[in-house]
Amino acid sequence: MEKIYVSGHKVPDTDSICSAIAYAQFLKDSGQYDAQAIRLGEISRESQFVLDTLEVAAPPLVEALEAGTAIALVDHNERGQAIDGIEELDIRQVVDHHRIANFETKGPVFYRAEPVGCTATIVSKLYRERGLTPDETTAGLLTSAILSDTLYFRSPTTTQEDREALDYVSKLAGLNVDDYADRLFKAGTSLEGMSAQELISADAKEFNIDGKLARVAQVMTADLASVEPVLPELMEAMDEVRKETGAQTFVLMVTDIFQETSKVLVSGDYVAGLASAFESPLEGSSFMAPGLLSRKKQMIPKLTDTITGK
Amino acid sequence: MEKIYVSGHKVPDTDSICSAIAYAQFLKDSGQYDAQAIRLGEISRESQFVLDTLEVAAPPLVEALEAGTAIALVDHNERGQAIDGIEELDIRQVVDHHRIANFETKGPVFYRAEPVGCTATIVSKLYRERGLTPDETTAGLLTSAILSDTLYFRSPTTTQEDREALDYVSKLAGLNVDDYADRLFKAGTSLEGMSAQELISADAKEFNIDGKLARVAQVMTADLASVEPVLPELMEAMDEVRKETGAQTFVLMVTDIFQETSKVLVSGDYVAGLASAFESPLEGSSFMAPGLLSRKKQMIPKLTDTITGK
């Protein structure tokens, strides 16, 4: 069987790690490819909890692949979020749930995107459409990704399809969902011992919006108040990264998934416009945005409107 | 139910017309949208034969839609092939089998692309995945599109999935495939009474390759020799269109689907490079390319290599 690599996005979250491993398994189970999952960055605390609990090895960290190598992208499509040198690779497949932009192929591809809460939901559907059943470990990875990416259905990106997929895979995984979700989020949201530098880079993505480079990071926490003392340090670290990367703006969402609110810090341009887009009063270079949980579905559209002046 | 328009590409071929009607029906059958198929250009002779035979009305010709209108694209994604003003519309879904380029959405979408011979093959799969059965007329439209786009499996773009889909839908349509295909291609490839202007514009597509505008048209015929006398006229008409549109190059493929060969005419740049890419001796501004049947799978990759100098 032909060899293919399966990669999630840079600064991988739990969906990118788990869906890469699960989709590689699907490609093998369905007889399509001899597939190998890879990762483009450090394993988060939440992802490490999943790998430890399910006793799965982390995908190897890969920084570059030889030109012409076959690759499948999961959980991303934009060039800036893909492996360096993606232009020279042979993109065969994409399974994703994000907007499509800065993406191009030379020939026809298998592209499967759906506006659902998690890439793993689509991987679960692919298994069912083919009449295949994920093994217990794969089902556990899919369960973890759906819980993580939809914040156990708290995220506004959640759809009925995510609920159905979680129901299906969690049973196959033999997991008590409520208990497992509780342990997953506790493992993931502990900010203890993290530096300002770590907080702003743990889950950061770059977007090219109307020719402007925007960097948007998100930190999940169960204790928003604990971030207050390090605000000046965070702003300083963000200013520095912005200068290094040439980004016009650097937005950090500190999200309390239990209170369902985010504190938004902005370094660089568009701070006033963005606060106004969320109808929130500006406090220095930050504002509170009640109800803001999703970078993709809530922040990026408002940031796009702010930048393009719509 | 929410309203949505379903559109094929500009200068619609039989797949674009039939898949638009069939996918609109699928969106209704699956309870997703109150869908209405539209078309962006004249009905080809081949498509007219299908509509007449199956007693289906042509989709209305639409030149523009109000900003913000919901739309589903079938059989295309590139901006240049979509309805004018696509940037201002709300793209909800794409079902396609072409490369992805010059395409962007603001939010997550349903995107379903597969490297198969025909969009209708994917529409047939969607019906089956949902556990729905296309009605007899819809099955007839899907049959017609698969026959047309794969040249009844003669095109190198043909896959096993196209064969399975044709088997499924042609039975539902109650059509004798061999006989129907024969009538379809005879109706479609008659060049009788067509002017040079008609021949070069009947199935023409624009591509943006590495910043260069390339126009590639294709004419199918069962009698390649009959084109010889009008060659000078064709070249003149192509030169004119190239000047009007600012295209760097205008490539016309005159394809004999029974002899499985194409005569390629090139107006503008890259004529020598393209002949060399097909390893064919240049005769003036044209060359023969035995085995060349597919614009998408054979011509566009070679043209891309020629333009980018790879």
Short mmCIF file of C-alpha atoms in Angstrom, two decimals, chain B residues 4-273:
data_model
loop_
_atom_site.label_atom_id
_atom_site.label_comp_id
_atom_site.label_asym_id
_atom_site.label_seq_id
_atom_site.Cartn_x
_atom_site.Cartn_y
_atom_site.Cartn_z
CA ILE B 4 -30.72 28.20 -1.41
CA TYR B 5 -29.60 28.41 -5.04
CA VAL B 6 -27.55 25.62 -6.60
CA SER B 7 -25.26 26.65 -9.44
CA GLY B 8 -22.86 24.89 -11.81
CA HIS B 9 -20.01 26.75 -13.51
CA LYS B 10 -20.03 29.34 -16.27
CA VAL B 11 -20.37 27.93 -19.80
CA PRO B 12 -22.14 24.93 -18.25
CA ASP B 13 -21.53 21.40 -19.50
CA THR B 14 -23.89 18.47 -18.92
CA ASP B 15 -22.43 17.69 -15.46
CA SER B 16 -22.95 21.30 -14.35
CA ILE B 17 -26.55 21.38 -15.57
CA CYS B 18 -27.59 17.90 -14.42
CA SER B 19 -25.73 17.92 -11.10
CA ALA B 20 -27.21 21.33 -10.24
CA ILE B 21 -30.76 20.04 -10.80
CA ALA B 22 -30.05 16.71 -9.05
CA TYR B 23 -28.25 18.26 -6.08
CA ALA B 24 -31.06 20.79 -5.59
CA GLN B 25 -33.42 17.80 -5.50
CA PHE B 26 -31.13 16.05 -2.99
CA LEU B 27 -31.13 19.11 -0.70
CA LYS B 28 -34.94 19.02 -0.76
CA ASP B 29 -35.16 15.22 -0.38
CA SER B 30 -32.82 15.34 2.62
CA GLY B 31 -34.77 18.17 4.23
CA GLN B 32 -31.82 20.57 4.22
CA TYR B 33 -32.99 23.43 2.01
CA ASP B 34 -35.72 24.65 -0.29
CA ALA B 35 -33.24 24.48 -3.17
CA GLN B 36 -33.49 25.95 -6.67
CA ALA B 37 -31.06 25.04 -9.47
CA ILE B 38 -29.82 27.86 -11.70
CA ARG B 39 -27.47 28.05 -14.69
CA LEU B 40 -24.88 30.64 -15.72
CA GLY B 41 -24.95 30.17 -19.49
CA GLU B 42 -26.42 28.60 -22.59
CA ILE B 43 -27.53 24.97 -22.60
CA SER B 44 -25.22 22.84 -24.79
CA ARG B 45 -26.62 20.59 -27.48
CA GLU B 46 -25.77 17.56 -25.38
CA SER B 47 -27.49 18.97 -22.29
CA GLN B 48 -30.53 19.93 -24.35
CA PHE B 49 -30.80 16.32 -25.53
CA VAL B 50 -30.82 15.18 -21.88
CA LEU B 51 -33.46 17.71 -20.82
CA ASP B 52 -35.65 16.87 -23.85
CA THR B 53 -35.31 13.11 -23.35
CA LEU B 54 -36.01 13.19 -19.61
CA GLU B 55 -38.65 15.93 -19.99
CA VAL B 56 -36.97 18.24 -17.48
CA ALA B 57 -37.15 22.04 -17.71
CA ALA B 58 -33.83 23.88 -18.01
CA PRO B 59 -32.79 25.72 -14.83
CA PRO B 60 -33.38 29.47 -15.15
CA LEU B 61 -30.47 31.55 -16.48
CA VAL B 62 -29.32 33.84 -13.66
CA GLU B 63 -26.66 36.55 -14.04
CA ALA B 64 -26.55 37.94 -10.53
CA LEU B 65 -27.99 37.29 -7.07
CA GLU B 66 -28.55 39.71 -4.23
CA ALA B 67 -25.62 40.07 -1.81
CA GLY B 68 -25.88 37.63 1.10
CA THR B 69 -27.96 35.07 -0.82
CA ALA B 70 -27.25 31.45 0.17
CA ILE B 71 -25.67 29.42 -2.64
CA ALA B 72 -24.31 25.91 -3.19
CA LEU B 73 -21.67 25.40 -5.89
CA VAL B 74 -21.52 22.18 -7.86
CA ASP B 75 -18.80 21.13 -10.33
CA HIS B 76 -16.58 24.17 -9.63
CA ASN B 77 -15.03 26.24 -6.87
CA GLU B 78 -12.69 28.75 -8.55
CA ARG B 79 -13.92 32.33 -8.41
CA GLY B 80 -13.48 32.86 -12.15
CA GLN B 81 -15.87 30.01 -12.95
CA ALA B 82 -18.54 31.03 -10.43
CA ILE B 83 -21.44 33.46 -10.73
CA ASP B 84 -20.38 37.12 -10.90
CA GLY B 85 -20.31 38.71 -7.45
CA ILE B 86 -19.67 35.37 -5.68
CA GLU B 87 -17.56 37.26 -3.09
CA GLU B 88 -20.77 38.87 -1.81
CA LEU B 89 -22.82 35.65 -1.63
CA ASP B 90 -23.10 33.25 1.29
CA ILE B 91 -21.41 30.04 0.06
CA ARG B 92 -22.90 27.23 2.17
CA GLN B 93 -21.91 24.13 0.27
CA VAL B 94 -19.58 22.91 -2.48
CA VAL B 95 -19.78 19.55 -4.24
CA ASP B 96 -16.98 19.23 -6.77
CA HIS B 97 -14.34 17.03 -8.38
CA HIS B 98 -11.81 19.69 -9.46
CA ARG B 99 -8.63 21.07 -7.94
CA ILE B 100 -9.20 23.73 -5.30
CA ALA B 101 -7.89 27.23 -6.06
CA ASN B 102 -8.96 30.85 -5.80
CA PHE B 103 -11.61 29.80 -3.34
CA GLU B 104 -12.21 31.26 0.08
CA THR B 105 -14.98 31.31 2.65
CA LYS B 106 -15.50 33.49 5.69
CA GLY B 107 -16.77 30.65 7.89
CA PRO B 108 -16.87 26.85 7.94
CA VAL B 109 -18.71 25.23 5.02
CA PHE B 110 -19.84 21.84 3.80
CA TYR B 111 -17.22 20.99 1.18
CA ARG B 112 -17.26 17.67 -0.54
CA ALA B 113 -14.67 17.05 -3.22
CA GLU B 114 -13.45 13.70 -4.44
CA PRO B 115 -11.01 12.89 -7.24
CA VAL B 116 -13.65 11.11 -9.32
CA GLY B 117 -14.74 11.57 -12.93
CA CYS B 118 -17.95 13.48 -12.34
CA THR B 119 -19.76 15.61 -9.77
CA ALA B 120 -22.86 13.45 -10.26
CA THR B 121 -20.94 10.47 -8.88
CA ILE B 122 -20.56 12.34 -5.57
CA VAL B 123 -24.24 13.38 -5.60
CA SER B 124 -25.15 9.69 -6.11
CA LYS B 125 -22.96 8.77 -3.11
CA LEU B 126 -24.58 11.44 -0.96
CA TYR B 127 -28.01 9.95 -1.71
CA ARG B 128 -26.80 6.50 -0.68
CA GLU B 129 -25.00 7.69 2.46
CA ARG B 130 -28.22 9.33 3.65
CA GLY B 131 -30.23 6.20 2.90
CA LEU B 132 -32.27 8.08 0.27
CA THR B 133 -33.14 6.96 -3.26
CA PRO B 134 -33.16 9.41 -6.18
CA ASP B 135 -36.43 9.47 -8.16
CA GLU B 136 -36.40 8.19 -11.76
CA THR B 137 -35.84 11.60 -13.36
CA THR B 138 -33.06 12.59 -10.95
CA ALA B 139 -31.42 9.20 -11.56
CA GLY B 140 -31.64 9.89 -15.31
CA LEU B 141 -29.92 13.27 -14.86
CA LEU B 142 -27.16 11.64 -12.78
CA THR B 143 -26.73 8.90 -15.41
CA SER B 144 -26.40 11.51 -18.15
CA ALA B 145 -23.82 13.55 -16.23
CA ILE B 146 -21.63 10.52 -15.45
CA LEU B 147 -21.73 9.33 -19.09
CA SER B 148 -20.92 12.82 -20.35
CA ASP B 149 -18.13 13.77 -17.92
CA THR B 150 -16.35 10.42 -18.05
CA LEU B 151 -17.01 10.02 -21.80
CA TYR B 152 -18.65 6.72 -20.82
CA PHE B 153 -15.50 5.65 -18.92
CA ARG B 154 -13.13 6.59 -21.77
CA SER B 155 -11.72 9.57 -19.86
CA PRO B 156 -8.62 8.88 -17.72
CA THR B 157 -10.43 10.70 -14.89
CA THR B 158 -12.77 7.70 -14.58
CA THR B 159 -12.66 5.81 -11.26
CA GLN B 160 -14.23 2.66 -9.87
CA GLU B 161 -16.61 4.94 -7.95
CA ASP B 162 -17.95 6.38 -11.23
CA ARG B 163 -18.61 2.86 -12.50
CA GLU B 164 -20.46 1.90 -9.33
CA ALA B 165 -22.48 5.11 -9.34
CA LEU B 166 -23.49 4.69 -13.00
CA ASP B 167 -24.55 1.13 -12.34
CA TYR B 168 -26.72 2.31 -9.42
CA VAL B 169 -28.39 5.33 -11.02
CA SER B 170 -28.87 3.92 -14.52
CA LYS B 171 -30.90 1.03 -13.06
CA LEU B 172 -33.08 3.47 -11.10
CA ALA B 173 -33.51 5.51 -14.29
CA GLY B 174 -34.52 2.44 -16.28
CA LEU B 175 -32.13 3.40 -19.09
CA ASN B 176 -30.35 1.09 -21.56
CA VAL B 177 -26.91 2.61 -20.97
CA ASP B 178 -25.18 1.64 -24.24
CA ASP B 179 -28.03 2.87 -26.37
CA TYR B 180 -28.56 6.06 -24.35
CA ALA B 181 -24.82 6.88 -24.36
CA ASP B 182 -24.72 6.50 -28.13
CA ARG B 183 -27.60 8.94 -28.62
CA LEU B 184 -26.16 11.36 -26.05
CA PHE B 185 -22.73 11.59 -27.70
CA LYS B 186 -24.17 11.86 -31.20
CA ALA B 187 -26.38 14.75 -30.05
CA GLY B 188 -23.42 16.39 -28.31
CA THR B 189 -20.60 16.07 -30.80
CA SER B 190 -22.28 17.29 -33.93
CA LEU B 191 -20.31 20.37 -34.97
CA GLU B 192 -22.59 20.99 -37.91
CA GLY B 193 -23.58 24.58 -38.39
CA MET B 194 -21.38 25.88 -35.56
CA SER B 195 -19.29 28.99 -36.23
CA ALA B 196 -15.63 29.34 -35.14
CA GLN B 197 -16.88 31.71 -32.47
CA GLU B 198 -19.31 29.09 -31.13
CA LEU B 199 -16.69 26.34 -31.23
CA ILE B 200 -14.19 28.25 -29.10
CA SER B 201 -16.73 29.49 -26.56
CA ALA B 202 -19.05 26.48 -26.10
CA ASP B 203 -16.96 24.93 -23.31
CA ALA B 204 -14.30 27.45 -22.32
CA LYS B 205 -12.89 27.92 -18.83
CA GLU B 206 -10.56 30.53 -17.39
CA PHE B 207 -7.74 29.58 -15.03
CA ASN B 208 -5.44 31.74 -13.00
CA ILE B 209 -2.11 29.91 -13.00
CA ASP B 210 0.75 31.53 -11.13
CA GLY B 211 -0.77 34.97 -11.77
CA LYS B 212 -1.26 34.32 -15.52
CA LEU B 213 -4.74 34.22 -17.04
CA ALA B 214 -5.14 31.10 -19.19
CA ARG B 215 -8.24 30.25 -21.20
CA VAL B 216 -8.76 26.60 -22.07
CA ALA B 217 -11.63 25.48 -24.31
CA GLN B 218 -12.57 22.00 -25.39
CA VAL B 219 -14.68 20.76 -28.30
CA MET B 220 -15.68 17.13 -28.59
CA THR B 221 -16.18 15.63 -31.99
CA ALA B 222 -16.49 12.27 -33.61
CA ASP B 223 -14.82 13.60 -36.78
CA LEU B 224 -11.53 15.42 -36.18
CA ALA B 225 -10.88 15.87 -39.90
CA SER B 226 -13.93 18.09 -40.26
CA VAL B 227 -12.21 20.75 -38.17
CA GLU B 228 -9.16 21.09 -40.47
CA PRO B 229 -10.76 23.52 -42.98
CA VAL B 230 -11.76 26.00 -40.23
CA LEU B 231 -8.37 26.04 -38.45
CA PRO B 232 -7.34 29.54 -39.69
CA GLU B 233 -10.74 30.88 -38.72
CA LEU B 234 -10.48 29.28 -35.25
CA MET B 235 -6.99 30.75 -34.64
CA GLU B 236 -8.20 34.21 -35.66
CA ALA B 237 -11.22 34.02 -33.33
CA MET B 238 -8.97 32.80 -30.48
CA ASP B 239 -6.48 35.67 -31.00
CA GLU B 240 -9.35 38.11 -30.77
CA VAL B 241 -10.84 36.64 -27.58
CA ARG B 242 -7.37 36.57 -26.00
CA LYS B 243 -6.91 40.29 -26.68
CA GLU B 244 -10.39 41.10 -25.36
CA THR B 245 -9.96 39.11 -22.13
CA GLY B 246 -6.27 39.88 -21.54
CA ALA B 247 -5.51 36.16 -21.35
CA GLN B 248 -1.81 35.26 -21.76
CA THR B 249 -2.73 32.10 -23.59
CA PHE B 250 -5.81 30.52 -25.17
CA VAL B 251 -5.68 26.75 -25.61
CA LEU B 252 -8.32 24.90 -27.64
CA MET B 253 -8.52 21.11 -27.39
CA VAL B 254 -10.43 19.50 -30.26
CA THR B 255 -10.98 16.03 -28.87
CA ASP B 256 -11.99 12.92 -30.76
CA ILE B 257 -13.38 10.71 -28.03
CA PHE B 258 -13.55 7.66 -30.25
CA GLN B 259 -9.99 7.87 -31.59
CA GLU B 260 -8.93 9.02 -28.10
CA THR B 261 -6.78 11.89 -29.32
CA SER B 262 -6.86 15.69 -29.33
CA LYS B 263 -5.69 18.38 -31.68
CA VAL B 264 -4.43 21.29 -29.57
CA LEU B 265 -4.48 24.88 -30.88
CA VAL B 266 -2.63 27.55 -28.92
CA SER B 267 -3.05 31.30 -29.31
CA GLY B 268 -0.57 33.48 -27.39
CA ASP B 269 2.19 32.31 -25.06
CA TYR B 270 3.48 28.83 -24.17
CA VAL B 271 2.74 27.14 -27.52
CA ALA B 272 6.24 25.63 -27.87
CA GLY B 273 6.49 24.70 -24.19
#
